[in-house]
XYZ file of C-alpha atoms in Angstrom:
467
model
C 2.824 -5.492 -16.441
C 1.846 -9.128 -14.852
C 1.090 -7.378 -11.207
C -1.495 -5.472 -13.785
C -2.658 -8.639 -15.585
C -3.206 -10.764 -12.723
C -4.908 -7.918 -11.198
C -7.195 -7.719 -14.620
C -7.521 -11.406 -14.574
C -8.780 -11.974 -10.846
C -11.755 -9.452 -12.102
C -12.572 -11.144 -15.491
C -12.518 -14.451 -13.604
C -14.735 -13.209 -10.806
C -17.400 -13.556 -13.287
C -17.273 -17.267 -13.655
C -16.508 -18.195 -10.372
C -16.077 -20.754 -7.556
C -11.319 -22.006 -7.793
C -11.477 -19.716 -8.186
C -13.324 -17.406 -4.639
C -16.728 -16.750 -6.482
C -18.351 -13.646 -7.393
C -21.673 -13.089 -7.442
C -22.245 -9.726 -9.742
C -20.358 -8.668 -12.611
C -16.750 -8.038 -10.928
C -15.909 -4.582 -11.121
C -19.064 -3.158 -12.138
C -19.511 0.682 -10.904
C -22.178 0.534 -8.276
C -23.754 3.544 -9.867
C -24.313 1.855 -13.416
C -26.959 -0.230 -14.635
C -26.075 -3.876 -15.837
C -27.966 -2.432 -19.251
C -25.460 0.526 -19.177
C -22.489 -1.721 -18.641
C -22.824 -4.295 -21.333
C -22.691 -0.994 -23.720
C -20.018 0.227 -22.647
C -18.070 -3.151 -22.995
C -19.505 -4.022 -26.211
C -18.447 0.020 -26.978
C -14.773 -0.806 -25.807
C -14.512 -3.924 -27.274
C -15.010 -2.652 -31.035
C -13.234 0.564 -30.517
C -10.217 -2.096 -29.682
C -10.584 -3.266 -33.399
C -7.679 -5.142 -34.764
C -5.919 -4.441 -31.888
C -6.718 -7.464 -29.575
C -5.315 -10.791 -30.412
C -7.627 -13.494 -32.115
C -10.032 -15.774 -29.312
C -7.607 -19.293 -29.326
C -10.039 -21.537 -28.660
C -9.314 -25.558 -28.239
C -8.972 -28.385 -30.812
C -11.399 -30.750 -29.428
C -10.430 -33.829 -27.931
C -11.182 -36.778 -30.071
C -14.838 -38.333 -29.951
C -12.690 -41.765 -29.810
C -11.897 -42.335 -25.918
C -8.344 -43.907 -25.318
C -9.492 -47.607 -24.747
C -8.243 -47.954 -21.367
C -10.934 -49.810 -19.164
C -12.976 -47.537 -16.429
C -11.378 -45.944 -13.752
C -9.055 -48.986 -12.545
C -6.080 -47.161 -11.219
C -3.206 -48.163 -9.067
C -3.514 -46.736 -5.538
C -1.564 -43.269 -4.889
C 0.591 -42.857 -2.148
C -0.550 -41.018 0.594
C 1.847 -38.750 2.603
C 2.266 -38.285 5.923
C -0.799 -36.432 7.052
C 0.352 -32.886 8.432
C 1.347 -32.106 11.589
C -0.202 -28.414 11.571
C -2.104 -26.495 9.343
C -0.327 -24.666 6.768
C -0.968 -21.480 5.168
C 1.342 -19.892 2.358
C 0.774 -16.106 0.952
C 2.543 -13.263 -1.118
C 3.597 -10.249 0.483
C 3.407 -6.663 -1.140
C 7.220 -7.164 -2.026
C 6.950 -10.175 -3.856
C 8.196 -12.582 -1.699
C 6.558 -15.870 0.206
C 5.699 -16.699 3.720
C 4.857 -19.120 5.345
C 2.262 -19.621 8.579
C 2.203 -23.102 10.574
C -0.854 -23.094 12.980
C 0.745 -22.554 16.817
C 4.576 -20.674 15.151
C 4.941 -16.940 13.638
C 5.353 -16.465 9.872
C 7.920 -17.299 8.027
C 9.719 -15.335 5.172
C 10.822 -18.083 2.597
C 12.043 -16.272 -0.368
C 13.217 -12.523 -0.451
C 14.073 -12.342 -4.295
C 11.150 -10.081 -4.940
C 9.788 -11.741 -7.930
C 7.032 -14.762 -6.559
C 4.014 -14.462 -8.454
C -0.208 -14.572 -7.906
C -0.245 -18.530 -8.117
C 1.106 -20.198 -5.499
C -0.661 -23.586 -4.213
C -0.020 -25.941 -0.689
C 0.439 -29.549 -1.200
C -2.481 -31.743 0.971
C 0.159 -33.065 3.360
C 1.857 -29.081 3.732
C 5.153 -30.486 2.977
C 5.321 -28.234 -0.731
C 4.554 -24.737 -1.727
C 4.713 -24.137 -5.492
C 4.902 -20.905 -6.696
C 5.725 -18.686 -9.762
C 8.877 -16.541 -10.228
C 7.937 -13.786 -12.505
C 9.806 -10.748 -13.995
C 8.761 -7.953 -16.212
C 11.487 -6.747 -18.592
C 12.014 -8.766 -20.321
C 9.324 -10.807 -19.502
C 10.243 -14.439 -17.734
C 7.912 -16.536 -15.924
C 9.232 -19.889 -14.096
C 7.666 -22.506 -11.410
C 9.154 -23.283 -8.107
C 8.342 -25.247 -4.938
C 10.241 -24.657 -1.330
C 9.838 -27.256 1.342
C 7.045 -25.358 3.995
C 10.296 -25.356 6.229
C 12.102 -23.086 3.817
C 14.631 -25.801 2.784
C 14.538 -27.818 -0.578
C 13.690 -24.815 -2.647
C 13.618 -25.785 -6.274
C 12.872 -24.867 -9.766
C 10.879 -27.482 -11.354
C 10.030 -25.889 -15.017
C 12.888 -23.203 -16.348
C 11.961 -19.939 -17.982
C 12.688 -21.316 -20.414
C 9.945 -24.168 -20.959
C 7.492 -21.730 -20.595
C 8.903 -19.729 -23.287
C 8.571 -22.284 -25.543
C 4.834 -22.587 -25.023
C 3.830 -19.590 -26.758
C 1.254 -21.369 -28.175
C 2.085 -19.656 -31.713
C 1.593 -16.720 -31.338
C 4.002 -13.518 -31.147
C 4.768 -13.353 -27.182
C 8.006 -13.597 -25.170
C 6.940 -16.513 -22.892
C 3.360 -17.901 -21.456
C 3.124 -18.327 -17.843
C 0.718 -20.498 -15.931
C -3.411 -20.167 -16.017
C -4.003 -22.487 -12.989
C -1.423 -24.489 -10.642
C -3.100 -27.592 -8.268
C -1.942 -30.061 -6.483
C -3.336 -33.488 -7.002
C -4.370 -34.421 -3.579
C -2.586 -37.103 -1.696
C 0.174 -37.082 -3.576
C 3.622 -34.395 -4.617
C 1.967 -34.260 -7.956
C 1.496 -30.068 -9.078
C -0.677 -30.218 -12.236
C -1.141 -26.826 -14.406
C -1.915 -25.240 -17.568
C -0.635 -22.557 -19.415
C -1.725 -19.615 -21.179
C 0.601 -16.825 -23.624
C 1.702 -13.681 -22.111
C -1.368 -11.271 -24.347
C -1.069 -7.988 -24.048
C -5.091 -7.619 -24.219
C -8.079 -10.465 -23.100
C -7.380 -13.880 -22.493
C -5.774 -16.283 -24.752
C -5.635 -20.303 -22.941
C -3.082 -22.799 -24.139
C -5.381 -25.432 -23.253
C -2.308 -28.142 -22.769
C -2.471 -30.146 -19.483
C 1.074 -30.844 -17.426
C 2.517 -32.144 -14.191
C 5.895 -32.146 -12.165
C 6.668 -33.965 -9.625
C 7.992 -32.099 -6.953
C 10.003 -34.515 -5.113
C 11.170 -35.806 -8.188
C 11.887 -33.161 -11.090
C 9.700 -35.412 -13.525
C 7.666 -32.995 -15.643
C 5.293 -34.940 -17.696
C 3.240 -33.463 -20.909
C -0.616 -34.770 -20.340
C -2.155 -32.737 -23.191
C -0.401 -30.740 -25.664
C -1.583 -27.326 -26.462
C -4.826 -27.144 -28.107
C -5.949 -30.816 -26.506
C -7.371 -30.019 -23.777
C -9.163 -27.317 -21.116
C -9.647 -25.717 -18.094
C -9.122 -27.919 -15.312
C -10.690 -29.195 -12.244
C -9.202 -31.755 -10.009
C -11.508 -34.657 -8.146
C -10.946 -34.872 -4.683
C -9.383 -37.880 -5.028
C -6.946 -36.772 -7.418
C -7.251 -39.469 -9.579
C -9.494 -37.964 -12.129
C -9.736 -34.642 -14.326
C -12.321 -32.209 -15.647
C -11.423 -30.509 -18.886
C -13.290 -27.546 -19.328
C -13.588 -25.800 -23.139
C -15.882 -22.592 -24.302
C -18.675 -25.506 -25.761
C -17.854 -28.772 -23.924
C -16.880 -30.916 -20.673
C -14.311 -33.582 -20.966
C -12.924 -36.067 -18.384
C -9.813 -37.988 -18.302
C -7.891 -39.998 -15.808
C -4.635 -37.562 -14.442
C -2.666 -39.888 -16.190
C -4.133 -38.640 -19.344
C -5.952 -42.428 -19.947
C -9.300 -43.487 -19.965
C -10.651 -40.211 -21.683
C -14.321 -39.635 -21.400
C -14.939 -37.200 -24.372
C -17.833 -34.619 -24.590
C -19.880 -35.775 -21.280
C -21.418 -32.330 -21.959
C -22.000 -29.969 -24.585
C -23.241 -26.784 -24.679
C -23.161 -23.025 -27.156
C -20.775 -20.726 -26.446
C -21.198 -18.457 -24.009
C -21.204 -14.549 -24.448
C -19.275 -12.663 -21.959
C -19.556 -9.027 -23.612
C -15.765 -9.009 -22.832
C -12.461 -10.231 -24.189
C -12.276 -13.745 -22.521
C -14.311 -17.073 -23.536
C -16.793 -18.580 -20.766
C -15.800 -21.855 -19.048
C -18.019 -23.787 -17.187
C -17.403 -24.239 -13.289
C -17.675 -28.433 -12.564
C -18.491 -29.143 -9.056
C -17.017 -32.517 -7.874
C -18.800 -34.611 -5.427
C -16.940 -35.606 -2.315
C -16.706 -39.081 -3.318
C -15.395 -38.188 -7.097
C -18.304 -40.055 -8.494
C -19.603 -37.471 -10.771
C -19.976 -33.349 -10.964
C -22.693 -30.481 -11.189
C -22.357 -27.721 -13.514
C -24.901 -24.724 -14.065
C -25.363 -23.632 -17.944
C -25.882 -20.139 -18.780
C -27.792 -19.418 -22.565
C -25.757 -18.596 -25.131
C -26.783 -14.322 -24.848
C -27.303 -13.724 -20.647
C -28.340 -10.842 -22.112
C -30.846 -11.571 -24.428
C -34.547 -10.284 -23.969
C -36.525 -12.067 -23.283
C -34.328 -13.806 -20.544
C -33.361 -17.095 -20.869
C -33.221 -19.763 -18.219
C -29.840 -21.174 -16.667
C -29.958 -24.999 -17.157
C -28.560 -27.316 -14.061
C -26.835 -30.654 -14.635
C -25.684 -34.155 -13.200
C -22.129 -35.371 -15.071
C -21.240 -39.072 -13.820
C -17.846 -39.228 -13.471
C -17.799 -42.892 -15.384
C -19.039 -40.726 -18.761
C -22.444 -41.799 -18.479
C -25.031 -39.227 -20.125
C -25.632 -36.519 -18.074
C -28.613 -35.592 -16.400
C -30.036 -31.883 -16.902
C -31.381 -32.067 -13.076
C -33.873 -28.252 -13.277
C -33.236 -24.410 -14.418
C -32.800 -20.806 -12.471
C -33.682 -17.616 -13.621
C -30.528 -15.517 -12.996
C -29.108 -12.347 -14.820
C -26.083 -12.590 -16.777
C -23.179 -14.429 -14.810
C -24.649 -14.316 -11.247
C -23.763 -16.673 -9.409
C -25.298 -20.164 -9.045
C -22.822 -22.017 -6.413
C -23.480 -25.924 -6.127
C -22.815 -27.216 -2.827
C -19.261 -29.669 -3.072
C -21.351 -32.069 -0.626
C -24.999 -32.327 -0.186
C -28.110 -31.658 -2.315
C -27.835 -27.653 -2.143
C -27.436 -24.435 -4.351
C -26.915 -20.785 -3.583
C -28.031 -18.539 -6.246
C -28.525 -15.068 -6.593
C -30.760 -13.756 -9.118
C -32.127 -9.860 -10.445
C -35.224 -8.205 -8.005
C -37.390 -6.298 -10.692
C -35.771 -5.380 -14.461
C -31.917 -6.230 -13.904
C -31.246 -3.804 -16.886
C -32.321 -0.871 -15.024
C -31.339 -2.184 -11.146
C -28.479 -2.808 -9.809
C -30.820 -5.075 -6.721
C -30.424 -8.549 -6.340
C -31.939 -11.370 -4.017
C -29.729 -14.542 -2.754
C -31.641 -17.565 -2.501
C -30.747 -21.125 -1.542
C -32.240 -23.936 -3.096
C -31.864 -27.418 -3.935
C -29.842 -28.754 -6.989
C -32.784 -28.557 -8.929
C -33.538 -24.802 -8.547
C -36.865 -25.580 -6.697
C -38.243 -25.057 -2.915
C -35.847 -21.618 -3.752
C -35.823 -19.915 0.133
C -34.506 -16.120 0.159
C -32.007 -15.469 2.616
C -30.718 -11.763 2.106
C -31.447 -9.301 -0.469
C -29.009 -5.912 -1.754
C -25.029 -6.488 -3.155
C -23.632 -9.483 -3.137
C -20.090 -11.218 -3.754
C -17.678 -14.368 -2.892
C -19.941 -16.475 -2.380
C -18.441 -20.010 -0.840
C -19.280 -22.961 0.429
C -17.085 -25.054 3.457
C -15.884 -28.701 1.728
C -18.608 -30.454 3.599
C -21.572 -28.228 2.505
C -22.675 -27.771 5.949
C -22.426 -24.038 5.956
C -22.262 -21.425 3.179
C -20.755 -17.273 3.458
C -20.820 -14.824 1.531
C -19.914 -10.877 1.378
C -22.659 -7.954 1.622
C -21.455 -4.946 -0.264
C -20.383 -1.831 0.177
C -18.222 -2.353 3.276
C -17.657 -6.291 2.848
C -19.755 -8.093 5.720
C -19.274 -11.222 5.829
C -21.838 -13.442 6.633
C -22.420 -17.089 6.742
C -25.387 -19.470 7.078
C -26.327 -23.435 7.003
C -28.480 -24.963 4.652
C -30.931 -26.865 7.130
C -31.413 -23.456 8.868
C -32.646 -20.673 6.471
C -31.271 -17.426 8.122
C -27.968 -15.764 8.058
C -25.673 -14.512 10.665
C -22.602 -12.572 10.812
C -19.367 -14.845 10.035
C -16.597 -12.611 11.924
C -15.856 -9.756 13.905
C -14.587 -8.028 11.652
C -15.258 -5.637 8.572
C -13.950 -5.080 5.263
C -13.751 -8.681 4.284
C -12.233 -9.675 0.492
C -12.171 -13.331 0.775
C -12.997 -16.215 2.702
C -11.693 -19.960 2.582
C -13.174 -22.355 4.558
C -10.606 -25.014 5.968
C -13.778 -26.883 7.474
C -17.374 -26.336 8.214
C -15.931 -24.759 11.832
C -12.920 -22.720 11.011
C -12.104 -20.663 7.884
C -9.434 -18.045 6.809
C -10.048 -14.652 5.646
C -8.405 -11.551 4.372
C -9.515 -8.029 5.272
C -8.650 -5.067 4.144
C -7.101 -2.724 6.547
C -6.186 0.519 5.185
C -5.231 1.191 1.505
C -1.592 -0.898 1.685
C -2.349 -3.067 4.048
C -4.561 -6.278 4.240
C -4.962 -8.720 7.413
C -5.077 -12.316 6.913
C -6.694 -13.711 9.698
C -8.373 -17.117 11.416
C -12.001 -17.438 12.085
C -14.693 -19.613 13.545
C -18.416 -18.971 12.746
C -19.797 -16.222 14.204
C -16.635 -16.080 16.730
C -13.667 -13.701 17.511
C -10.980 -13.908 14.946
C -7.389 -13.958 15.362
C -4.290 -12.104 13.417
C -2.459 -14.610 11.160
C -0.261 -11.839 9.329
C -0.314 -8.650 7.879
C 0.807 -8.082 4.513
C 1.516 -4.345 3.806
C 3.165 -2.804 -0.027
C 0.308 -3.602 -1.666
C -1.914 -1.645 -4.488
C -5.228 -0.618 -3.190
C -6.803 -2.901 -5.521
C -4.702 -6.092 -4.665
C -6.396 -9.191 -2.627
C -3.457 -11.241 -1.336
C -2.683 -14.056 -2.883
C -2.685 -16.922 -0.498
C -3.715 -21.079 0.088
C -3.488 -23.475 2.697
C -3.277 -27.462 2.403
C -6.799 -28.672 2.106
């Protein structure tokens, strides 16, 4: 049942990405079906489901009232040793965890048969965390193993997480998102109750210190969001269905309701979040708004914004005219913005257009037209990829030069993560069972990391690496 559910979940969230691995058109839309046709047949679903489906938990708000600690005066973290190699951590079709140090083989580190979708590198590769999860009865628990294999630990028990049912009728919650705060052994997540049907967030905030045991409660449930890390790991964005909070890690200095905005429809059984963008300096965040119906006729604009990190009014910076919850990708560094938006009625076509632009949504330059999705950006905006669909072609460009070339050598592509604006991972699908994870350069021959067989023909692999 939780293979199933993260499988469900990857595709809901594929509609708001970017922690995600962003998707471009609705995920798992039939290619022969109109957007028109499919919102429908979820609106069709979604009443036949009736009393069925749980009640939409959405978030107390966090206080107007900031906690009156003065601006962003922290104490220096410690940084770790930088790593020696780079470091790459995955899921096999069995259930168990490897390991992958650039210039060594792969590394099996567990073989219990129960490690879950979320899994996350520390910056300095020293920690994997990862879920344990089993089915019947349902137990979810979250464990970190030295990159080495030694020092494996359980840092919060089944039976913490059962405890954070968040009310409601379940036999345990298991974690939304896992993160490491960078620079530092600090994993920060967020949970969410094990729901038979949609998404239901616990919207609590917590961290564990992995060389420690400490497990610290930020937030309770119902206090805060959705979270994004700053690249400094210092700071916090708290993202809820109608607002944008921002906090210290610490859970001090809160910056309430830098944003605000209606909520979202989704035509499905999960509440929009909005995607914050940090700069590279942590000094403030984009986010793209969509209106309150994406499918309303006529079709309303997408607003663009500025957040300062210091809570500071934000800035609404231009608009785009995109269908639904296409993707609008701010660049993590630099002044750019991939978007892709509907060619002709998007009701009765299925064609789209991607265009780069600046954060503003002018001077808008196409650079490929047809089926788009995954879009991503490498952590110094200096190049962009993307996947061409059917037969996943990857393809990458930079933002100074207006064209597009082919990113790999190789076809079938599900995901790419860029480790720098000159190398990149990827996963490829090799036969039904089988995916390839493998190393890339731009435009360059790739080479085999690993191969991960036992999987379902609609599994991506479930991997990270320490950025």
């Amino acid at each position: 049942m939780h293979k199933n559910r993260f499988a469900i979940l990857i595709g809901l969230l594929a509609l708001l990405a970017s922690t995600l691995a962003c998707s471009l058109p609705i995920a798992g839309q039939d290619e022969g079906a109109t957007p028109g046709e499919i919102a429908t047949a979820v609106a069709a679903t979604l009443a036949a489901a009736g009393p069925g489906q749980p009640p939409l938990v959405l978030p107390t708000l966090i206080p107007k009232e900031p906690t009156p600690t003065p601006g962003l005066d922290l104490p220096p973290t410690s940084t770790p040793t930088p790593p020696v190699s780079l470091t790459l951590a995955y899921r096999d079709g069995a259930g168990n965890l490897w390991a992958w140090v650039e210039g060594s083989s792969p590394r099996q580190l567990t073989s219990s048969g129960d490690v879950g979708y979320d899994l996350a590198v520390s910056s300095d590769g020293v920690w994997i965390a990862f879920t344990r999860h089993v089915d019947d009865p349902p137990t979810h628990s979250l464990w970190a193993v030295r990159t080495d294999g030694a020092g494996e630990r359980e840092l919060v028990s089944a039976k913490e997480f059962a405890g954070w049912n968040g009310g409601l009728d379940v036999p345990t919650s298991v974690t939304a998102k896992i993160a490491w705060a960078n620079g530092t052994h600090t994993l920060v997540f967020t949970t969410q109750p094990l729901v038979e049907y949609g998404m239901v967030l616990n919207y609590d905030l917590r961290t564990v210190d992995a060389d420690t045991g400490a497990l610290t409660e930020v937030l309770p449930i119902g206090a805060g969001g959705m979270f994004t890390l700053s690249p400094d790991g210092r700071q916090v964005a708290l993202s809820t269905p109608s607002a944008l909070h921002l906090m210290n890690l610490d859970g001090t200095n809160l910056r309430s309701s830098v944003i605000n905005y209606a909520n979202v429809m989704t035509y499905s059984e999960y509440a929009y979040h909005i995607q914050p963008v940090w700069a590279a300096d942590s000094s403030r965040l984009r986010v793209h708004i969509p209106p309150a119906d994406p499918l309303a006729s006529p079709r309303q604009a997408t607003t663009l914004w500025t957040v300062p990190a210091d809570g500071s009014p934000a800035q609404q910076t231009g608009s785009v005219d995109v269908f639904f919850l296409d993707t609008v990708l701010f660049a993590p560094a630099g002044e750019k913005l991939l978007i892709v938006r509907p060619v002709g009625d998007p009701t009765t076509s299925n064609a789209r257009e991607l265009m780069l632009s600046g954060v503003d949504g002018g001077g808008a330059l196409r650079l490929d037209g047809g089926e788009f999705t995954s879009a991503a950006w490498s952590p110094d905006g200096r190049r962009f990829s993307y996947l061409r669909n059917p037969g996943g072609i990857a393809l990458y460009g930079q933002p100074d030069s207006g064209s597009v070339a082919p990113l790999t050598d190789t076809a079938n592509v599900q995901e790419v993560l860029w480790i720098d604006a000159n190398r990149f991972f990827f996963s490829s699908r090799a036969s039904d069972s089988t995916r390839q994870i493998r190393l890339g350069t731009p435009g360059g021959p790739s080479q085999l990391v690993a191969e991960v067989g036992g999987l379902e023909s609609y599994d991506w692999v479930a991997m990270d690496f320490n950025h």
